[in-house]
PDB file of C-alpha atoms in Angstrom:
ATOM      1  CA  UNK F 220      12.207 -11.969 -21.372  1.00 52.00           C
ATOM      2  CA  UNK F 221      11.930  -9.327 -18.963  1.00 61.00           C
ATOM      3  CA  UNK F 222       9.429 -10.329 -16.307  1.00 69.00           C
ATOM      4  CA  UNK F 223       7.119  -7.882 -15.794  1.00 77.00           C
ATOM      5  CA  UNK F 224       5.990  -6.739 -12.383  1.00 80.00           C
ATOM      6  CA  UNK F 225       2.948  -4.827 -11.173  1.00 83.00           C
ATOM      7  CA  UNK F 226       3.930  -2.375  -8.292  1.00 83.00           C
ATOM      8  CA  UNK F 227       1.643  -3.179  -5.012  1.00 86.00           C
ATOM      9  CA  UNK F 228       0.501   0.315  -5.175  1.00 83.00           C
ATOM     10  CA  UNK F 229      -2.218  -0.691  -7.771  1.00 80.00           C
ATOM     11  CA  UNK F 230      -5.021  -1.217  -6.308  1.00 80.00           C
ATOM     12  CA  UNK F 231      -5.785  -4.445  -7.418  1.00 84.00           C
ATOM     13  CA  UNK F 232      -3.154  -6.320  -7.352  1.00 88.00           C
ATOM     14  CA  UNK F 233      -2.171  -5.308  -3.584  1.00 90.00           C
ATOM     15  CA  UNK F 234      -5.634  -6.352  -2.562  1.00 89.00           C
ATOM     16  CA  UNK F 235      -5.398  -9.743  -4.764  1.00 91.00           C
ATOM     17  CA  UNK F 236      -1.725 -10.372  -3.595  1.00 93.00           C
ATOM     18  CA  UNK F 237      -3.159  -9.944   0.769  1.00 94.00           C
ATOM     19  CA  UNK F 238      -6.836 -10.767   0.403  1.00 92.00           C
ATOM     20  CA  UNK F 239      -7.409 -13.775  -1.769  1.00 92.00           C
ATOM     21  CA  UNK F 240      -8.391 -16.877  -0.077  1.00 91.00           C
ATOM     22  CA  UNK F 241      -5.602 -18.446  -2.174  1.00 92.00           C
ATOM     23  CA  UNK F 242      -2.869 -15.903  -0.791  1.00 93.00           C
ATOM     24  CA  UNK F 243      -3.902 -16.127   2.579  1.00 94.00           C
ATOM     25  CA  UNK F 244      -0.439 -17.377   3.799  1.00 96.00           C
ATOM     26  CA  UNK F 245       1.088 -14.386   2.256  1.00 96.00           C
ATOM     27  CA  UNK F 246      -0.732 -12.005   4.998  1.00 96.00           C
ATOM     28  CA  UNK F 247       0.401 -14.264   7.077  1.00 97.00           C
ATOM     29  CA  UNK F 248       3.772 -13.739   6.809  1.00 97.00           C
ATOM     30  CA  UNK F 249       3.475 -10.260   6.454  1.00 97.00           C
ATOM     31  CA  UNK F 250       2.138  -9.465   9.655  1.00 96.00           C
ATOM     32  CA  UNK F 251       4.129 -12.272  11.548  1.00 97.00           C
ATOM     33  CA  UNK F 252       7.563 -10.400   9.955  1.00 97.00           C
ATOM     34  CA  UNK F 253       6.942  -6.984  11.128  1.00 97.00           C
ATOM     35  CA  UNK F 254       4.680  -7.220  13.877  1.00 94.00           C
ATOM     36  CA  UNK F 255       6.336 -10.378  16.084  1.00 93.00           C
ATOM     37  CA  UNK F 256       2.495 -11.714  16.241  1.00 92.00           C
ATOM     38  CA  UNK F 257       1.932 -15.505  16.128  1.00 93.00           C
ATOM     39  CA  UNK F 258      -0.919 -16.322  13.688  1.00 94.00           C
ATOM     40  CA  UNK F 259      -2.484 -19.302  13.882  1.00 92.00           C
ATOM     41  CA  UNK F 260      -6.233 -17.900  12.230  1.00 92.00           C
ATOM     42  CA  UNK F 261      -7.231 -15.299  10.606  1.00 95.00           C
ATOM     43  CA  UNK F 262     -10.260 -13.630   9.266  1.00 94.00           C
ATOM     44  CA  UNK F 263     -10.200 -11.174   6.409  1.00 92.00           C
ATOM     45  CA  UNK F 264     -12.763  -8.263   6.022  1.00 88.00           C
ATOM     46  CA  UNK F 265     -13.894  -7.532   2.450  1.00 86.00           C
ATOM     47  CA  UNK F 266     -11.414 -10.015   0.686  1.00 88.00           C
ATOM     48  CA  UNK F 267     -10.676 -10.283  -2.932  1.00 86.00           C
ATOM     49  CA  UNK F 268     -13.314 -11.041  -5.511  1.00 81.00           C
ATOM     50  CA  UNK F 269     -12.498 -11.681  -8.609  1.00 74.00           C
ATOM     51  CA  UNK F 270     -16.467 -11.554  -9.702  1.00 76.00           C
ATOM     52  CA  UNK F 271     -16.660  -8.040  -8.363  1.00 74.00           C
ATOM     53  CA  UNK F 272     -13.993  -6.239 -10.723  1.00 74.00           C
ATOM     54  CA  UNK F 273     -16.250  -2.938  -9.861  1.00 69.00           C
ATOM     55  CA  UNK F 274     -15.330  -1.719  -7.203  1.00 68.00           C
ATOM     56  CA  UNK F 275     -12.032  -1.419  -8.360  1.00 69.00           C
ATOM     57  CA  UNK F 276     -13.078   0.952 -11.392  1.00 61.00           C
ATOM     58  CA  UNK F 277     -15.221   3.358  -8.820  1.00 61.00           C
ATOM     59  CA  UNK F 278     -12.468   3.929  -6.608  1.00 56.00           C
ATOM     60  CA  UNK F 279     -12.105   7.612  -6.269  1.00 52.00           C
ATOM     61  CA  UNK F 280      -9.271   7.832  -3.743  1.00 50.00           C
ATOM     62  CA  UNK F 281      -6.612   6.206  -5.754  1.00 46.00           C
ATOM     63  CA  UNK F 282      -3.810   9.427  -5.999  1.00 45.00           C
ATOM     64  CA  UNK F 283      -4.031   8.915  -1.995  1.00 44.00           C
ATOM     65  CA  UNK F 284      -4.192   5.263  -0.641  1.00 46.00           C
ATOM     66  CA  UNK F 285      -4.370   2.200  -2.788  1.00 41.00           C
ATOM     67  CA  UNK F 286      -6.432  -0.029  -0.040  1.00 48.00           C
ATOM     68  CA  UNK F 287      -6.577  -0.622   3.344  1.00 83.00           C
ATOM     69  CA  UNK F 288      -7.058  -4.266   4.667  1.00 91.00           C
ATOM     70  CA  UNK F 289      -8.280  -5.015   7.719  1.00 93.00           C
ATOM     71  CA  UNK F 290      -7.718  -8.543   9.411  1.00 94.00           C
ATOM     72  CA  UNK F 291      -8.880 -10.332  12.666  1.00 93.00           C
ATOM     73  CA  UNK F 292      -6.412 -12.982  14.366  1.00 93.00           C
ATOM     74  CA  UNK F 293      -7.568 -15.898  16.219  1.00 90.00           C
ATOM     75  CA  UNK F 294      -7.709 -13.686  19.619  1.00 88.00           C
ATOM     76  CA  UNK F 295      -9.566 -10.982  18.268  1.00 89.00           C
ATOM     77  CA  UNK F 296      -6.561  -8.251  17.851  1.00 92.00           C
ATOM     78  CA  UNK F 297      -6.804  -6.632  14.674  1.00 93.00           C
ATOM     79  CA  UNK F 298      -4.604  -5.772  12.061  1.00 95.00           C
ATOM     80  CA  UNK F 299      -4.721  -2.727   9.673  1.00 94.00           C
ATOM     81  CA  UNK F 300      -2.845  -2.893   7.030  1.00 94.00           C
ATOM     82  CA  UNK F 301      -2.491   0.595   4.428  1.00 92.00           C
ATOM     83  CA  UNK F 302      -0.292   1.327   1.463  1.00 89.00           C
ATOM     84  CA  UNK F 303      -0.166   5.066   0.974  1.00 87.00           C
ATOM     85  CA  UNK F 304       0.605   6.146  -2.277  1.00 81.00           C
ATOM     86  CA  UNK F 305       1.201   9.742  -1.914  1.00 77.00           C
ATOM     87  CA  UNK F 306       2.479  11.705   0.969  1.00 77.00           C
ATOM     88  CA  UNK F 307      -0.306  12.225   3.497  1.00 78.00           C
ATOM     89  CA  UNK F 308       0.399  15.632   5.981  1.00 77.00           C
ATOM     90  CA  UNK F 309      -1.921  14.469   8.771  1.00 82.00           C
ATOM     91  CA  UNK F 310      -0.408  11.167   8.492  1.00 86.00           C
ATOM     92  CA  UNK F 311      -0.561  10.692  12.144  1.00 87.00           C
ATOM     93  CA  UNK F 312      -3.939  12.110  13.080  1.00 89.00           C
ATOM     94  CA  UNK F 313      -5.113   9.448  10.285  1.00 85.00           C
ATOM     95  CA  UNK F 314      -3.591   6.869  11.660  1.00 86.00           C
ATOM     96  CA  UNK F 315      -4.576   7.098  15.581  1.00 88.00           C
ATOM     97  CA  UNK F 316      -8.414   7.887  14.380  1.00 88.00           C
ATOM     98  CA  UNK F 317      -8.287   4.406  12.417  1.00 87.00           C
ATOM     99  CA  UNK F 318      -6.618   2.922  15.346  1.00 88.00           C
ATOM    100  CA  UNK F 319      -9.160   4.427  18.000  1.00 89.00           C
ATOM    101  CA  UNK F 320     -11.941   3.609  15.512  1.00 90.00           C
ATOM    102  CA  UNK F 321     -11.297  -0.151  14.997  1.00 90.00           C
ATOM    103  CA  UNK F 322     -10.066  -0.615  19.320  1.00 90.00           C
ATOM    104  CA  UNK F 323     -13.514   0.833  20.112  1.00 89.00           C
ATOM    105  CA  UNK F 324     -15.554  -1.120  17.702  1.00 87.00           C
ATOM    106  CA  UNK F 325     -14.462  -4.332  19.773  1.00 80.00           C
ATOM    107  CA  UNK F 326     -16.174  -2.889  23.156  1.00 81.00           C
ATOM    108  CA  UNK F 327     -19.050  -4.534  24.532  1.00 75.00           C
ATOM    109  CA  UNK F 328     -18.583  -7.398  21.948  1.00 76.00           C
ATOM    110  CA  UNK F 329     -20.517 -10.408  23.522  1.00 74.00           C
ATOM    111  CA  UNK F 330     -18.189 -13.193  21.460  1.00 75.00           C
ATOM    112  CA  UNK F 331     -15.024 -11.234  23.279  1.00 71.00           C
ATOM    113  CA  UNK F 332     -16.188 -10.609  26.640  1.00 75.00           C
ATOM    114  CA  UNK F 333     -13.827 -12.675  29.030  1.00 68.00           C
ATOM    115  CA  UNK F 334     -14.982 -11.032  32.246  1.00 70.00           C
ATOM    116  CA  UNK F 335     -18.847 -11.387  32.876  1.00 70.00           C
ATOM    117  CA  UNK F 336     -20.075  -7.767  33.356  1.00 73.00           C
ATOM    118  CA  UNK F 337     -16.665  -6.162  32.325  1.00 78.00           C
ATOM    119  CA  UNK F 338     -17.441  -4.794  29.122  1.00 84.00           C
ATOM    120  CA  UNK F 339     -13.954  -3.576  28.944  1.00 84.00           C
ATOM    121  CA  UNK F 340     -12.603  -7.124  28.604  1.00 85.00           C
ATOM    122  CA  UNK F 341     -14.176  -7.453  25.577  1.00 85.00           C
ATOM    123  CA  UNK F 342     -10.981  -5.077  24.131  1.00 90.00           C
ATOM    124  CA  UNK F 343      -8.647  -6.257  21.906  1.00 89.00           C
ATOM    125  CA  UNK F 344      -5.377  -4.662  20.369  1.00 92.00           C
ATOM    126  CA  UNK F 345      -4.818  -3.073  17.337  1.00 93.00           C
ATOM    127  CA  UNK F 346      -2.106  -2.759  15.198  1.00 95.00           C
ATOM    128  CA  UNK F 347      -0.982  -1.208  12.147  1.00 95.00           C
ATOM    129  CA  UNK F 348       1.131  -1.461   8.816  1.00 96.00           C
ATOM    130  CA  UNK F 349       1.812   1.476   7.016  1.00 95.00           C
ATOM    131  CA  UNK F 350       3.509   1.391   3.933  1.00 95.00           C
ATOM    132  CA  UNK F 351       4.488   4.789   2.335  1.00 94.00           C
ATOM    133  CA  UNK F 352       5.884   5.303  -1.378  1.00 90.00           C
ATOM    134  CA  UNK F 353       6.334   8.668  -0.047  1.00 89.00           C
ATOM    135  CA  UNK F 354       8.939   9.593   2.506  1.00 91.00           C
ATOM    136  CA  UNK F 355       7.706  10.925   6.026  1.00 92.00           C
ATOM    137  CA  UNK F 356      10.049  10.985   8.791  1.00 93.00           C
ATOM    138  CA  UNK F 357      13.434  13.293   8.073  1.00 92.00           C
ATOM    139  CA  UNK F 358      15.787  10.728   8.565  1.00 94.00           C
ATOM    140  CA  UNK F 359      17.439   7.372   6.509  1.00 95.00           C
ATOM    141  CA  UNK F 360      15.156   4.761   8.877  1.00 96.00           C
ATOM    142  CA  UNK F 361      13.097   2.952   6.533  1.00 97.00           C
ATOM    143  CA  UNK F 362      11.292   1.456   9.674  1.00 97.00           C
ATOM    144  CA  UNK F 363       9.271   3.147  12.162  1.00 96.00           C
ATOM    145  CA  UNK F 364       7.682   1.424  15.080  1.00 95.00           C
ATOM    146  CA  UNK F 365       5.436   3.937  17.547  1.00 94.00           C
ATOM    147  CA  UNK F 366       4.187   1.615  21.077  1.00 92.00           C
ATOM    148  CA  UNK F 367       3.014   2.848  24.154  1.00 90.00           C
ATOM    149  CA  UNK F 368       5.794   3.142  26.660  1.00 91.00           C
ATOM    150  CA  UNK F 369       6.805   4.701  30.153  1.00 92.00           C
ATOM    151  CA  UNK F 370       9.560   7.827  29.166  1.00 92.00           C
ATOM    152  CA  UNK F 371      11.259   7.301  32.556  1.00 94.00           C
ATOM    153  CA  UNK F 372      11.679   3.364  31.988  1.00 94.00           C
ATOM    154  CA  UNK F 373      11.334   2.764  28.654  1.00 90.00           C
ATOM    155  CA  UNK F 374       8.485  -0.100  30.100  1.00 93.00           C
ATOM    156  CA  UNK F 375       5.809  -1.275  27.855  1.00 90.00           C
ATOM    157  CA  UNK F 376       1.524  -0.516  29.061  1.00 89.00           C
ATOM    158  CA  UNK F 377       0.493  -4.046  28.543  1.00 89.00           C
ATOM    159  CA  UNK F 378      -3.319  -4.714  28.591  1.00 86.00           C
ATOM    160  CA  UNK F 379      -4.714  -7.308  31.488  1.00 83.00           C
ATOM    161  CA  UNK F 380      -3.670 -10.076  29.262  1.00 82.00           C
ATOM    162  CA  UNK F 381      -0.241  -8.873  29.144  1.00 86.00           C
ATOM    163  CA  UNK F 382      -0.169  -7.484  25.136  1.00 85.00           C
ATOM    164  CA  UNK F 383       0.067  -4.772  24.138  1.00 86.00           C
ATOM    165  CA  UNK F 384      -2.664  -2.755  22.811  1.00 84.00           C
ATOM    166  CA  UNK F 385      -1.505  -0.755  20.273  1.00 87.00           C
ATOM    167  CA  UNK F 386       1.726  -0.868  17.645  1.00 91.00           C
ATOM    168  CA  UNK F 387       1.803   1.302  14.636  1.00 94.00           C
ATOM    169  CA  UNK F 388       4.708   0.366  12.002  1.00 96.00           C
ATOM    170  CA  UNK F 389       5.823   2.646   8.805  1.00 96.00           C
ATOM    171  CA  UNK F 390       7.322   0.818   6.032  1.00 97.00           C
ATOM    172  CA  UNK F 391       9.332   3.651   4.288  1.00 96.00           C
ATOM    173  CA  UNK F 392      10.034   2.318   0.762  1.00 95.00           C
ATOM    174  CA  UNK F 393      12.184   5.086  -0.467  1.00 94.00           C
ATOM    175  CA  UNK F 394      14.762   4.858   2.388  1.00 95.00           C
ATOM    176  CA  UNK F 395      18.179   3.107   2.164  1.00 94.00           C
ATOM    177  CA  UNK F 396      17.660  -0.566   2.917  1.00 94.00           C
ATOM    178  CA  UNK F 397      21.372  -1.971   3.624  1.00 92.00           C
ATOM    179  CA  UNK F 398      20.195  -1.934   7.339  1.00 88.00           C
ATOM    180  CA  UNK F 399      17.696  -4.252   7.290  1.00 95.00           C
ATOM    181  CA  UNK F 400      17.241  -8.086   7.512  1.00 95.00           C
ATOM    182  CA  UNK F 401      17.524  -9.859   4.467  1.00 96.00           C
ATOM    183  CA  UNK F 402      14.079 -10.928   5.273  1.00 96.00           C
ATOM    184  CA  UNK F 403      12.671  -7.151   5.336  1.00 97.00           C
ATOM    185  CA  UNK F 404      14.677  -6.380   2.507  1.00 97.00           C
ATOM    186  CA  UNK F 405      12.997  -8.506   0.079  1.00 97.00           C
ATOM    187  CA  UNK F 406       9.787  -7.782   1.522  1.00 97.00           C
ATOM    188  CA  UNK F 407      10.894  -4.023   0.434  1.00 96.00           C
ATOM    189  CA  UNK F 408      11.914  -5.342  -2.901  1.00 95.00           C
ATOM    190  CA  UNK F 409       8.709  -6.623  -3.504  1.00 95.00           C
ATOM    191  CA  UNK F 410       6.751  -3.437  -2.540  1.00 94.00           C
ATOM    192  CA  UNK F 411       9.124  -1.527  -4.947  1.00 92.00           C
ATOM    193  CA  UNK F 412       8.778  -4.298  -7.913  1.00 89.00           C
ATOM    194  CA  UNK F 413      12.199  -5.331  -8.403  1.00 90.00           C
ATOM    195  CA  UNK F 414      13.672  -8.981  -8.355  1.00 90.00           C
ATOM    196  CA  UNK F 415      14.117 -10.375  -5.092  1.00 94.00           C
ATOM    197  CA  UNK F 416      17.393 -11.928  -3.589  1.00 94.00           C
ATOM    198  CA  UNK F 417      18.179 -15.547  -4.725  1.00 93.00           C
ATOM    199  CA  UNK F 418      17.046 -16.656  -0.781  1.00 95.00           C
ATOM    200  CA  UNK F 419      13.700 -14.532  -0.234  1.00 96.00           C
ATOM    201  CA  UNK F 420      11.521 -17.138   1.325  1.00 97.00           C
ATOM    202  CA  UNK F 421       8.857 -18.637  -0.655  1.00 97.00           C
ATOM    203  CA  UNK F 422       5.800 -16.697   0.360  1.00 97.00           C
ATOM    204  CA  UNK F 423       7.403 -13.627  -0.876  1.00 97.00           C
ATOM    205  CA  UNK F 424       8.420 -15.115  -4.146  1.00 96.00           C
ATOM    206  CA  UNK F 425       4.372 -16.531  -3.932  1.00 96.00           C
ATOM    207  CA  UNK F 426       3.529 -12.287  -3.462  1.00 95.00           C
ATOM    208  CA  UNK F 427       5.262 -11.372  -6.550  1.00 94.00           C
ATOM    209  CA  UNK F 428       4.251 -13.808  -8.736  1.00 93.00           C
ATOM    210  CA  UNK F 429       0.756 -12.654  -8.261  1.00 92.00           C
ATOM    211  CA  UNK F 430       1.599  -9.518  -9.268  1.00 87.00           C
ATOM    212  CA  UNK F 431       3.286 -10.371 -12.394  1.00 88.00           C
ATOM    213  CA  UNK F 432       1.472  -9.377 -15.361  1.00 83.00           C
ATOM    214  CA  UNK F 433       1.206 -12.612 -16.962  1.00 84.00           C
ATOM    215  CA  UNK F 434      -0.284 -14.326 -14.470  1.00 86.00           C
ATOM    216  CA  UNK F 435      -3.354 -11.586 -14.092  1.00 86.00           C
ATOM    217  CA  UNK F 436      -6.687 -12.329 -15.323  1.00 86.00           C
ATOM    218  CA  UNK F 437      -7.366 -10.963 -18.636  1.00 86.00           C
ATOM    219  CA  UNK F 438     -10.048  -9.336 -17.303  1.00 86.00           C
ATOM    220  CA  UNK F 439      -7.691  -8.023 -14.358  1.00 85.00           C
ATOM    221  CA  UNK F 440      -5.535  -6.807 -16.822  1.00 84.00           C
ATOM    222  CA  UNK F 441      -7.947  -4.501 -18.407  1.00 83.00           C
ATOM    223  CA  UNK F 442      -8.886  -2.954 -15.089  1.00 82.00           C
ATOM    224  CA  UNK F 443      -5.139  -2.771 -13.939  1.00 78.00           C
ATOM    225  CA  UNK F 444      -5.250  -0.377 -17.054  1.00 79.00           C
ATOM    226  CA  UNK F 445      -7.822   1.723 -16.255  1.00 78.00           C
ATOM    227  CA  UNK F 446      -6.710   2.268 -13.001  1.00 75.00           C
ATOM    228  CA  UNK F 447      -3.265   3.384 -13.886  1.00 74.00           C
ATOM    229  CA  UNK F 448      -5.093   5.600 -16.920  1.00 75.00           C
ATOM    230  CA  UNK F 449      -7.073   7.030 -13.985  1.00 71.00           C
ATOM    231  CA  UNK F 450      -4.142   7.825 -11.884  1.00 67.00           C
ATOM    232  CA  UNK F 451      -2.156   9.647 -14.549  1.00 68.00           C
ATOM    233  CA  UNK F 452      -5.054  11.325 -15.188  1.00 61.00           C
ATOM    234  CA  UNK F 453      -5.329  12.407 -11.960  1.00 55.00           C
ATOM    235  CA  UNK F 454      -1.753  13.144 -11.007  1.00 55.00           C
ATOM    236  CA  UNK F 455      -2.191  16.085 -14.272  1.00 53.00           C
ATOM    237  CA  UNK F 456      -6.035  16.981 -12.802  1.00 43.00           C
ATOM    238  CA  UNK F 457      -3.681  18.133  -9.854  1.00 42.00           C
ATOM    239  CA  UNK F 458      -1.214  19.140 -11.522  1.00 50.00           C
ATOM    240  CA  UNK F 459      -3.685  21.934 -13.674  1.00 49.00           C
ATOM    241  CA  UNK F 460      -5.256  22.821 -10.731  1.00 43.00           C
ATOM    242  CA  UNK F 461      -2.302  24.067  -8.598  1.00 47.00           C
ATOM    243  CA  UNK F 462      -1.492  26.024 -12.179  1.00 48.00           C
ATOM    244  CA  UNK F 463      -4.749  27.807 -12.247  1.00 51.00           C
ATOM    245  CA  UNK F 464      -4.797  29.057  -8.784  1.00 47.00           C
ATOM    246  CA  UNK F 465      -1.871  30.931  -9.009  1.00 50.00           C
ATOM    247  CA  UNK F 466      -2.079  34.684  -9.672  1.00 45.00           C
ATOM    248  CA  UNK F 467      -0.681  34.633 -13.158  1.00 48.00           C
ATOM    249  CA  UNK F 468      -1.232  32.351 -15.836  1.00 50.00           C
ATOM    250  CA  UNK F 469       0.698  34.034 -18.606  1.00 56.00           C
ATOM    251  CA  UNK F 470       1.461  31.611 -21.701  1.00 61.00           C
ATOM    252  CA  UNK F 471       5.333  31.771 -20.955  1.00 64.00           C
ATOM    253  CA  UNK F 472       3.541  29.597 -17.347  1.00 64.00           C
ATOM    254  CA  UNK F 473       1.218  27.055 -19.383  1.00 66.00           C
ATOM    255  CA  UNK F 474       4.041  26.329 -21.629  1.00 72.00           C
ATOM    256  CA  UNK F 475       6.319  25.588 -18.926  1.00 74.00           C
ATOM    257  CA  UNK F 476       3.801  23.247 -17.246  1.00 70.00           C
ATOM    258  CA  UNK F 477       2.797  21.738 -20.829  1.00 77.00           C
ATOM    259  CA  UNK F 478       6.946  21.129 -21.237  1.00 78.00           C
ATOM    260  CA  UNK F 479       7.057  19.368 -17.064  1.00 80.00           C
ATOM    261  CA  UNK F 480       4.029  17.111 -18.013  1.00 80.00           C
ATOM    262  CA  UNK F 481       5.307  15.722 -21.650  1.00 84.00           C
ATOM    263  CA  UNK F 482       8.741  15.068 -19.542  1.00 85.00           C
ATOM    264  CA  UNK F 483       6.538  13.338 -16.828  1.00 85.00           C
ATOM    265  CA  UNK F 484       4.630  11.395 -19.029  1.00 85.00           C
ATOM    266  CA  UNK F 485       7.869  10.031 -20.998  1.00 87.00           C
ATOM    267  CA  UNK F 486       9.376   9.168 -17.774  1.00 86.00           C
ATOM    268  CA  UNK F 487       6.335   7.143 -17.011  1.00 85.00           C
ATOM    269  CA  UNK F 488       6.875   5.643 -20.313  1.00 84.00           C
ATOM    270  CA  UNK F 489      10.787   4.839 -20.150  1.00 86.00           C
ATOM    271  CA  UNK F 490      10.104   2.763 -16.852  1.00 83.00           C
ATOM    272  CA  UNK F 491       6.662   1.066 -18.461  1.00 82.00           C
ATOM    273  CA  UNK F 492       8.628  -0.173 -21.085  1.00 83.00           C
ATOM    274  CA  UNK F 493      11.511  -1.176 -18.897  1.00 79.00           C
ATOM    275  CA  UNK F 494       9.012  -3.698 -17.313  1.00 76.00           C
ATOM    276  CA  UNK F 495       7.543  -4.866 -20.595  1.00 77.00           C
ATOM    277  CA  UNK F 496       4.492  -2.785 -20.830  1.00 82.00           C
ATOM    278  CA  UNK F 497       2.606  -2.920 -24.673  1.00 80.00           C
ATOM    279  CA  UNK F 498       3.032   0.269 -26.183  1.00 83.00           C
ATOM    280  CA  UNK F 499      -0.780   0.436 -27.019  1.00 83.00           C
ATOM    281  CA  UNK F 500      -1.524   0.402 -23.379  1.00 81.00           C
ATOM    282  CA  UNK F 501       1.612   2.902 -22.359  1.00 82.00           C
ATOM    283  CA  UNK F 502       0.418   5.070 -25.108  1.00 83.00           C
ATOM    284  CA  UNK F 503      -3.194   5.054 -23.284  1.00 80.00           C
ATOM    285  CA  UNK F 504      -1.926   5.884 -19.972  1.00 80.00           C
ATOM    286  CA  UNK F 505       0.567   8.248 -20.863  1.00 82.00           C
ATOM    287  CA  UNK F 506      -1.310  10.024 -23.854  1.00 82.00           C
ATOM    288  CA  UNK F 507       1.833   9.926 -25.885  1.00 86.00           C
ATOM    289  CA  UNK F 508       1.538   8.505 -29.063  1.00 87.00           C
ATOM    290  CA  UNK F 509       3.279   5.386 -30.061  1.00 85.00           C
ATOM    291  CA  UNK F 510       5.599   6.737 -32.666  1.00 86.00           C
ATOM    292  CA  UNK F 511       6.783   9.171 -29.511  1.00 88.00           C
ATOM    293  CA  UNK F 512       7.182   6.178 -27.151  1.00 84.00           C
ATOM    294  CA  UNK F 513       9.171   4.241 -29.718  1.00 86.00           C
ATOM    295  CA  UNK F 514      11.448   6.692 -29.670  1.00 85.00           C
ATOM    296  CA  UNK F 515      12.122   6.241 -26.281  1.00 84.00           C
ATOM    297  CA  UNK F 516      13.260   3.003 -25.981  1.00 80.00           C
TER     298      UNK F 516
END
């Protein structure tokens, strides 16, 4: 039987995998593997709560971002993890804004102050891991890491504790993976909902088990289908708006739009068939009839 993995771009699956109290070890290893930080303790803002699935039903940003996660490590270092579903033109501005906001939020925190009457000593580094389903950089590198460095010497800018105050790591999932280490390649395969290597560490295997359809509760499955349906509706709505803003909306243009829209739904349906989705679920998400879907097998 084909195992059916739900892509972590689904809001519910992503947040359950990385912020459920039972899965803390998965988040810790994600942070350690990509940043090099050593994590002994972690606090997650707004962890996954099975009893509050309504938050996923009211998320209006599905076509842009799956979810943001913010966690604090044992020394107060902040880690932002963001998964971008669609291409963001202001990606740099957006992530610099979030870095600056989280960095400044620590200012004057009594819990963090290490030097009496020196509020700047309360500041802590902020690291960002940005996972992109649409390529942003014009090259074949799947990982881009940005730090504060000296142009002339390459020296890193460190704070008074000898730490880097900022690191932004972009993961572009649809770039060639051949130059990645086996460990990082398995992380990419997980985010792409593909089969992992036989050597994949247990914590990435655990992450994939969370995203397997059969392991989700009945209520979670219902919300998951609702999220995918709204995302499909959003794609169609955006395409219609683009069409209607054109100077010419002749019948021929509309016909082309309908044909292209149906082609995309058929492509979506084929992928869902390959992952073992029920015909009724596929029909609800794609607006294709069950008989139309059966012909795609």
